[in-house]
mmCIF file of C-alpha atoms in Angstrom:
data_model
loop_
_atom_site.group_PDB
_atom_site.id
_atom_site.type_symbol
_atom_site.label_atom_id
_atom_site.label_comp_id
_atom_site.label_asym_id
_atom_site.label_seq_id
_atom_site.Cartn_x
_atom_site.Cartn_y
_atom_site.Cartn_z
ATOM 1 C CA MET A 149 38.902 8.959 0.323
ATOM 2 C CA MET A 150 38.508 5.279 -0.713
ATOM 3 C CA PRO A 151 39.572 4.212 -4.127
ATOM 4 C CA ARG A 152 36.772 3.598 -6.495
ATOM 5 C CA ARG A 153 36.192 0.089 -7.504
ATOM 6 C CA ARG A 154 34.870 -0.267 -10.951
ATOM 7 C CA TYR A 155 32.899 -3.002 -12.839
ATOM 8 C CA ASP A 156 34.351 -1.937 -16.042
ATOM 9 C CA GLN A 157 31.311 -2.958 -18.109
ATOM 10 C CA TYR A 158 29.753 -0.720 -20.751
ATOM 11 C CA CYS A 159 26.410 -1.104 -19.095
ATOM 12 C CA SER A 160 24.062 1.562 -17.332
ATOM 13 C CA VAL A 161 23.453 -0.838 -14.597
ATOM 14 C CA ALA A 162 27.035 -1.564 -13.863
ATOM 15 C CA ARG A 163 27.745 2.280 -14.242
ATOM 16 C CA ALA A 164 25.068 2.997 -11.653
ATOM 17 C CA LEU A 165 26.306 0.309 -9.248
ATOM 18 C CA ASP A 166 29.784 1.969 -9.594
ATOM 19 C CA VAL A 167 28.340 4.732 -7.822
ATOM 20 C CA VAL A 168 25.668 3.464 -5.315
ATOM 21 C CA GLY A 169 26.561 -0.226 -5.106
ATOM 22 C CA ASP A 170 28.810 0.027 -2.017
ATOM 23 C CA ARG A 171 27.293 -0.851 1.418
ATOM 24 C CA TRP A 172 25.724 1.976 3.308
ATOM 25 C CA THR A 173 25.589 4.325 0.243
ATOM 26 C CA LEU A 174 21.667 3.902 -0.483
ATOM 27 C CA LEU A 175 21.020 3.915 3.287
ATOM 28 C CA ILE A 176 22.611 7.226 3.496
ATOM 29 C CA VAL A 177 20.637 8.522 0.550
ATOM 30 C CA ARG A 178 17.599 7.230 2.361
ATOM 31 C CA GLU A 179 18.431 9.373 5.454
ATOM 32 C CA LEU A 180 19.206 12.444 3.462
ATOM 33 C CA LEU A 181 15.926 12.194 1.546
ATOM 34 C CA ALA A 182 14.491 13.670 4.831
ATOM 35 C CA GLY A 183 16.600 16.891 4.379
ATOM 36 C CA ALA A 184 19.956 18.141 5.215
ATOM 37 C CA ARG A 185 21.669 16.133 8.210
ATOM 38 C CA ARG A 186 24.474 16.708 10.445
ATOM 39 C CA TYR A 187 27.196 13.940 10.495
ATOM 40 C CA THR A 188 26.345 13.097 14.118
ATOM 41 C CA ASP A 189 22.495 12.790 13.261
ATOM 42 C CA LEU A 190 23.512 10.530 10.143
ATOM 43 C CA HIS A 191 25.518 8.336 12.350
ATOM 44 C CA ALA A 192 22.774 7.924 14.947
ATOM 45 C CA ASP A 193 20.134 6.843 12.471
ATOM 46 C CA LEU A 194 22.540 4.362 10.738
ATOM 47 C CA PRO A 195 23.168 1.928 13.476
ATOM 48 C CA GLY A 196 26.090 -0.477 12.706
ATOM 49 C CA VAL A 197 28.143 1.999 10.483
ATOM 50 C CA SER A 198 31.535 2.850 11.731
ATOM 51 C CA THR A 199 32.677 6.433 11.985
ATOM 52 C CA ASP A 200 35.239 5.833 9.360
ATOM 53 C CA MET A 201 32.933 4.066 7.088
ATOM 54 C CA LEU A 202 30.467 6.756 7.280
ATOM 55 C CA ALA A 203 33.066 9.434 6.682
ATOM 56 C CA GLY A 204 34.487 7.644 3.494
ATOM 57 C CA ARG A 205 31.132 6.928 2.053
ATOM 58 C CA LEU A 206 30.128 10.594 2.424
ATOM 59 C CA LYS A 207 33.241 11.723 0.846
ATOM 60 C CA ASP A 208 32.735 9.172 -2.147
ATOM 61 C CA MET A 209 29.166 10.536 -2.518
ATOM 62 C CA GLU A 210 30.526 14.172 -2.685
ATOM 63 C CA ARG A 211 32.948 13.068 -5.377
ATOM 64 C CA ASP A 212 30.162 11.419 -7.313
ATOM 65 C CA GLY A 213 27.767 14.364 -7.260
ATOM 66 C CA LEU A 214 25.198 12.693 -5.013
ATOM 67 C CA THR A 215 25.664 14.953 -2.037
ATOM 68 C CA VAL A 216 27.085 18.341 -1.040
ATOM 69 C CA ARG A 217 28.381 19.582 2.250
ATOM 70 C CA ARG A 218 27.730 23.101 3.536
ATOM 71 C CA ARG A 219 27.967 25.193 6.606
ATOM 72 C CA LEU A 220 24.720 26.390 8.198
ATOM 73 C CA ASP A 221 24.438 29.994 8.936
ATOM 74 C CA PRO A 222 25.097 31.315 12.236
ATOM 75 C CA PRO A 223 24.441 30.628 15.327
ATOM 76 C CA ALA A 224 24.448 26.895 14.300
ATOM 77 C CA ALA A 225 27.726 27.092 12.205
ATOM 78 C CA ALA A 226 27.690 23.448 11.914
ATOM 79 C CA PHE A 227 28.203 21.452 8.463
ATOM 80 C CA VAL A 228 25.483 19.406 7.126
ATOM 81 C CA TYR A 229 25.139 17.066 4.093
ATOM 82 C CA GLU A 230 22.378 17.229 1.841
ATOM 83 C CA LEU A 231 21.228 15.554 -1.492
ATOM 84 C CA THR A 232 21.744 17.045 -4.907
ATOM 85 C CA ALA A 233 19.305 16.735 -7.767
ATOM 86 C CA ARG A 234 21.201 13.693 -8.795
ATOM 87 C CA GLY A 235 20.998 12.200 -5.323
ATOM 88 C CA ARG A 236 17.177 13.057 -4.948
ATOM 89 C CA ALA A 237 16.679 11.344 -8.549
ATOM 90 C CA LEU A 238 17.326 8.022 -6.410
ATOM 91 C CA LEU A 239 13.884 8.151 -4.640
ATOM 92 C CA PRO A 240 12.337 5.964 -7.336
ATOM 93 C CA VAL A 241 15.287 3.412 -6.976
ATOM 94 C CA LEU A 242 14.749 3.297 -3.220
ATOM 95 C CA THR A 243 11.006 3.023 -3.605
ATOM 96 C CA ALA A 244 11.313 0.009 -5.907
ATOM 97 C CA LEU A 245 13.925 -1.503 -3.661
ATOM 98 C CA ALA A 246 11.515 -1.185 -0.548
ATOM 99 C CA ASP A 247 8.738 -2.693 -2.500
ATOM 100 C CA TRP A 248 11.086 -5.809 -3.622
ATOM 101 C CA GLY A 249 12.262 -6.110 -0.015
ATOM 102 C CA ALA A 250 8.995 -5.845 1.715
ATOM 103 C CA PRO A 251 8.300 -9.598 1.828
ATOM 104 C CA GLU A 252 11.454 -9.867 3.876
ATOM 105 C CA LEU A 253 10.201 -7.933 6.688
ATOM 106 C CA GLY A 254 8.125 -10.461 8.804
ATOM 107 C CA ALA A 255 8.462 -10.027 12.333
ATOM 108 C CA PRO A 256 11.305 -7.803 13.659
ATOM 109 C CA ARG A 257 14.517 -9.804 14.625
ATOM 110 C CA PRO A 258 15.759 -9.455 18.230
ATOM 111 C CA THR A 259 18.875 -7.638 16.824
ATOM 112 C CA ASP A 260 16.742 -5.295 14.440
ATOM 113 C CA ALA A 261 17.207 -1.618 14.955
ATOM 114 C CA VAL A 262 13.881 0.458 14.056
ATOM 115 C CA ARG A 263 13.464 3.901 13.245
ATOM 116 C CA ALA A 264 9.789 5.214 12.444
ATOM 117 C CA HIS A 265 11.113 7.359 9.194
ATOM 118 C CA TRP A 266 12.366 4.193 7.795
ATOM 119 C CA PHE A 267 8.690 3.310 6.884
ATOM 120 C CA ALA A 268 8.534 6.642 4.898
ATOM 121 C CA VAL A 269 9.977 5.714 1.491
ATOM 122 C CA PRO A 270 7.770 2.519 0.891
ATOM 123 C CA LEU A 271 4.793 4.350 2.464
ATOM 124 C CA MET A 272 4.702 7.519 0.364
ATOM 125 C CA PRO A 273 3.460 6.208 -2.894
ATOM 126 C CA ARG A 274 0.631 4.232 -1.120
ATOM 127 C CA LEU A 275 -0.317 7.297 0.732
ATOM 128 C CA GLY A 276 -0.179 9.367 -2.611
ATOM 129 C CA ARG A 277 -2.584 6.710 -4.310
ATOM 130 C CA TYR A 278 -4.940 6.697 -1.396
ATOM 131 C CA PHE A 279 -5.440 10.400 -0.932
ATOM 132 C CA ALA A 280 -5.349 11.212 -4.723
ATOM 133 C CA ASP A 281 -9.182 11.051 -4.895
ATOM 134 C CA GLN A 282 -9.844 13.414 -2.097
ATOM 135 C CA ARG A 283 -8.806 16.519 -3.935
ATOM 136 C CA ALA A 284 -12.300 17.241 -5.354
ATOM 137 C CA GLU A 285 -14.109 16.449 -2.123
ATOM 138 C CA ASP A 286 -12.240 18.043 0.935
ATOM 139 C CA GLY A 287 -9.203 19.778 -0.946
ATOM 140 C CA PRO A 288 -5.870 18.190 -1.735
ATOM 141 C CA VAL A 289 -4.257 16.122 0.924
ATOM 142 C CA ARG A 290 -0.470 17.346 0.788
ATOM 143 C CA VAL A 291 0.935 16.455 4.248
ATOM 144 C CA VAL A 292 0.428 13.393 6.158
ATOM 145 C CA GLU A 293 1.832 12.957 9.635
ATOM 146 C CA VAL A 294 2.370 9.277 10.637
ATOM 147 C CA ARG A 295 2.855 8.318 14.340
ATOM 148 C CA LEU A 296 4.271 4.822 15.185
ATOM 149 C CA ASP A 297 5.328 3.427 18.493
ATOM 150 C CA GLU A 298 8.878 4.244 17.670
ATOM 151 C CA GLY A 299 8.433 8.051 16.565
ATOM 152 C CA THR A 300 6.712 10.399 14.333
ATOM 153 C CA PHE A 301 7.484 11.465 10.662
ATOM 154 C CA HIS A 302 5.490 13.264 8.012
ATOM 155 C CA VAL A 303 5.378 12.847 4.212
ATOM 156 C CA THR A 304 4.712 15.459 1.510
ATOM 157 C CA LEU A 305 2.503 14.544 -1.659
ATOM 158 C CA ASP A 306 2.017 16.460 -4.756
ATOM 159 C CA ASP A 307 -0.792 16.750 -7.482
ATOM 160 C CA GLU A 308 0.491 13.865 -9.560
ATOM 161 C CA ALA A 309 0.466 11.506 -6.518
ATOM 162 C CA GLY A 310 -2.218 9.126 -7.815
ATOM 163 C CA VAL A 311 -0.272 8.192 -11.026
ATOM 164 C CA GLN A 312 0.207 4.407 -10.905
ATOM 165 C CA GLY A 313 3.815 3.408 -10.710
ATOM 166 C CA ARG A 314 5.148 6.945 -10.599
ATOM 167 C CA VAL A 315 6.984 8.529 -7.596
ATOM 168 C CA PRO A 316 6.614 12.233 -8.120
ATOM 169 C CA ASP A 317 9.557 14.641 -7.715
ATOM 170 C CA ALA A 318 7.731 16.398 -4.992
ATOM 171 C CA TYR A 319 7.426 13.488 -2.853
ATOM 172 C CA GLY A 320 9.348 14.047 0.404
ATOM 173 C CA TYR A 321 9.392 13.231 4.158
ATOM 174 C CA ALA A 322 10.942 14.605 7.352
ATOM 175 C CA ASP A 323 11.383 13.258 10.800
ATOM 176 C CA GLY A 324 9.134 14.530 13.460
ATOM 177 C CA PRO A 325 5.585 16.103 13.337
ATOM 178 C CA ALA A 326 4.417 18.293 10.834
ATOM 179 C CA PRO A 327 3.497 21.993 11.836
ATOM 180 C CA ALA A 328 0.002 21.652 10.119
ATOM 181 C CA PRO A 329 -0.726 18.314 8.646
ATOM 182 C CA ASP A 330 -3.827 17.651 6.534
ATOM 183 C CA VAL A 331 -3.991 14.111 7.988
ATOM 184 C CA VAL A 332 -2.794 12.438 11.100
ATOM 185 C CA LEU A 333 -2.431 8.607 11.038
ATOM 186 C CA GLU A 334 -1.533 6.468 14.136
ATOM 187 C CA LEU A 335 -0.842 2.963 13.708
ATOM 188 C CA ASP A 336 1.669 0.337 15.178
ATOM 189 C CA THR A 337 4.764 -0.985 13.379
ATOM 190 C CA ALA A 338 3.127 -4.306 12.428
ATOM 191 C CA ALA A 339 0.371 -2.560 10.931
ATOM 192 C CA CYS A 340 2.539 -0.347 8.841
ATOM 193 C CA ALA A 341 4.511 -3.235 7.656
ATOM 194 C CA GLU A 342 1.335 -4.965 6.496
ATOM 195 C CA VAL A 343 0.469 -1.750 4.349
ATOM 196 C CA ILE A 344 3.957 -1.302 2.757
ATOM 197 C CA TYR A 345 3.657 -5.143 1.939
ATOM 198 C CA ASP A 346 0.140 -4.701 0.519
ATOM 199 C CA ARG A 347 -1.418 -7.011 3.039
ATOM 200 C CA LEU A 348 -3.448 -4.300 4.529
ATOM 201 C CA SER A 349 -5.027 -1.578 2.517
ATOM 202 C CA LEU A 350 -5.220 1.857 3.953
ATOM 203 C CA ALA A 351 -8.899 1.873 3.519
ATOM 204 C CA HIS A 352 -9.414 -1.260 5.387
ATOM 205 C CA GLY A 353 -7.008 -0.133 8.210
ATOM 206 C CA ILE A 354 -8.830 2.999 8.889
ATOM 207 C CA ASP A 355 -12.207 1.390 8.658
ATOM 208 C CA THR A 356 -11.413 -1.404 11.122
ATOM 209 C CA GLY A 357 -9.596 0.984 13.429
ATOM 210 C CA ARG A 358 -6.024 -0.592 13.055
ATOM 211 C CA ILE A 359 -5.171 2.675 11.697
ATOM 212 C CA ARG A 360 -6.467 5.691 13.484
ATOM 213 C CA ALA A 361 -6.991 8.759 11.085
ATOM 214 C CA THR A 362 -7.580 12.433 11.973
ATOM 215 C CA VAL A 363 -8.568 14.551 8.932
ATOM 216 C CA ARG A 364 -7.901 18.217 9.337
ATOM 217 C CA GLY A 365 -8.462 17.875 13.043
ATOM 218 C CA GLU A 366 -11.555 15.523 12.882
ATOM 219 C CA PRO A 367 -11.625 11.887 13.643
ATOM 220 C CA ALA A 368 -12.154 9.774 10.509
ATOM 221 C CA GLY A 369 -13.646 6.476 9.769
ATOM 222 C CA VAL A 370 -15.693 5.849 6.701
ATOM 223 C CA THR A 371 -16.110 9.435 5.834
ATOM 224 C CA ALA A 372 -15.998 11.493 2.690
ATOM 225 C CA ALA A 373 -12.301 12.054 3.333
ATOM 226 C CA THR A 374 -11.228 8.474 3.782
ATOM 227 C CA ALA A 375 -13.963 6.250 2.076
ATOM 228 C CA ARG A 376 -12.184 4.303 -0.698
ATOM 229 C CA THR A 377 -12.337 0.679 -1.715
ATOM 230 C CA ALA A 378 -8.993 0.824 -3.819
ATOM 231 C CA THR A 379 -5.995 -0.508 -1.957
ATOM 232 C CA GLY A 380 -3.606 2.255 -0.774
#
């Protein structure tokens, strides 16, 4: 286990950085927000991290109460890592960081790795706000599947998804398609980056065809399930 480095400042920001300020820690949290993951899966979705660094960070996070390590039931019998409630409480922090960092995206650099589910954290509140008004019309939209060129993930929303500036506790995402999504969105990476940078609203993207939407199995354009003028 790596020795902990402290700022030794009586300040809540410094105390928080004592726990999550090391390189890779918040990116591990990003991955585990999708649910329990095996070490090999984490390593595959964190390109650039060494095996020793990842193992060390995971031990640090266990020590600090952010994660737990448990064995899956047979026949899998493998160990997985998952977030504790304290670890999951970092979702609003990552959402704020994603919003702050969105202007830095621009066009992907030649050396950039890309995973579809890396867009989930900044996209969740925008999907929540966009679909909040649909509850009274077609029932609540709780599960949205997002298909990008790089892969598919799905997000889970909740009843308070439309509260401005709030990231509800029930927000979540998982890699891969959803068993029974309420909505399926298909778009390319460039359009997704524009959405999270608020250069493209979900409403305008759907209306213009840059985002292809299917609502409960039916193609959607400007319909009762998608017509909204507020930005997503």
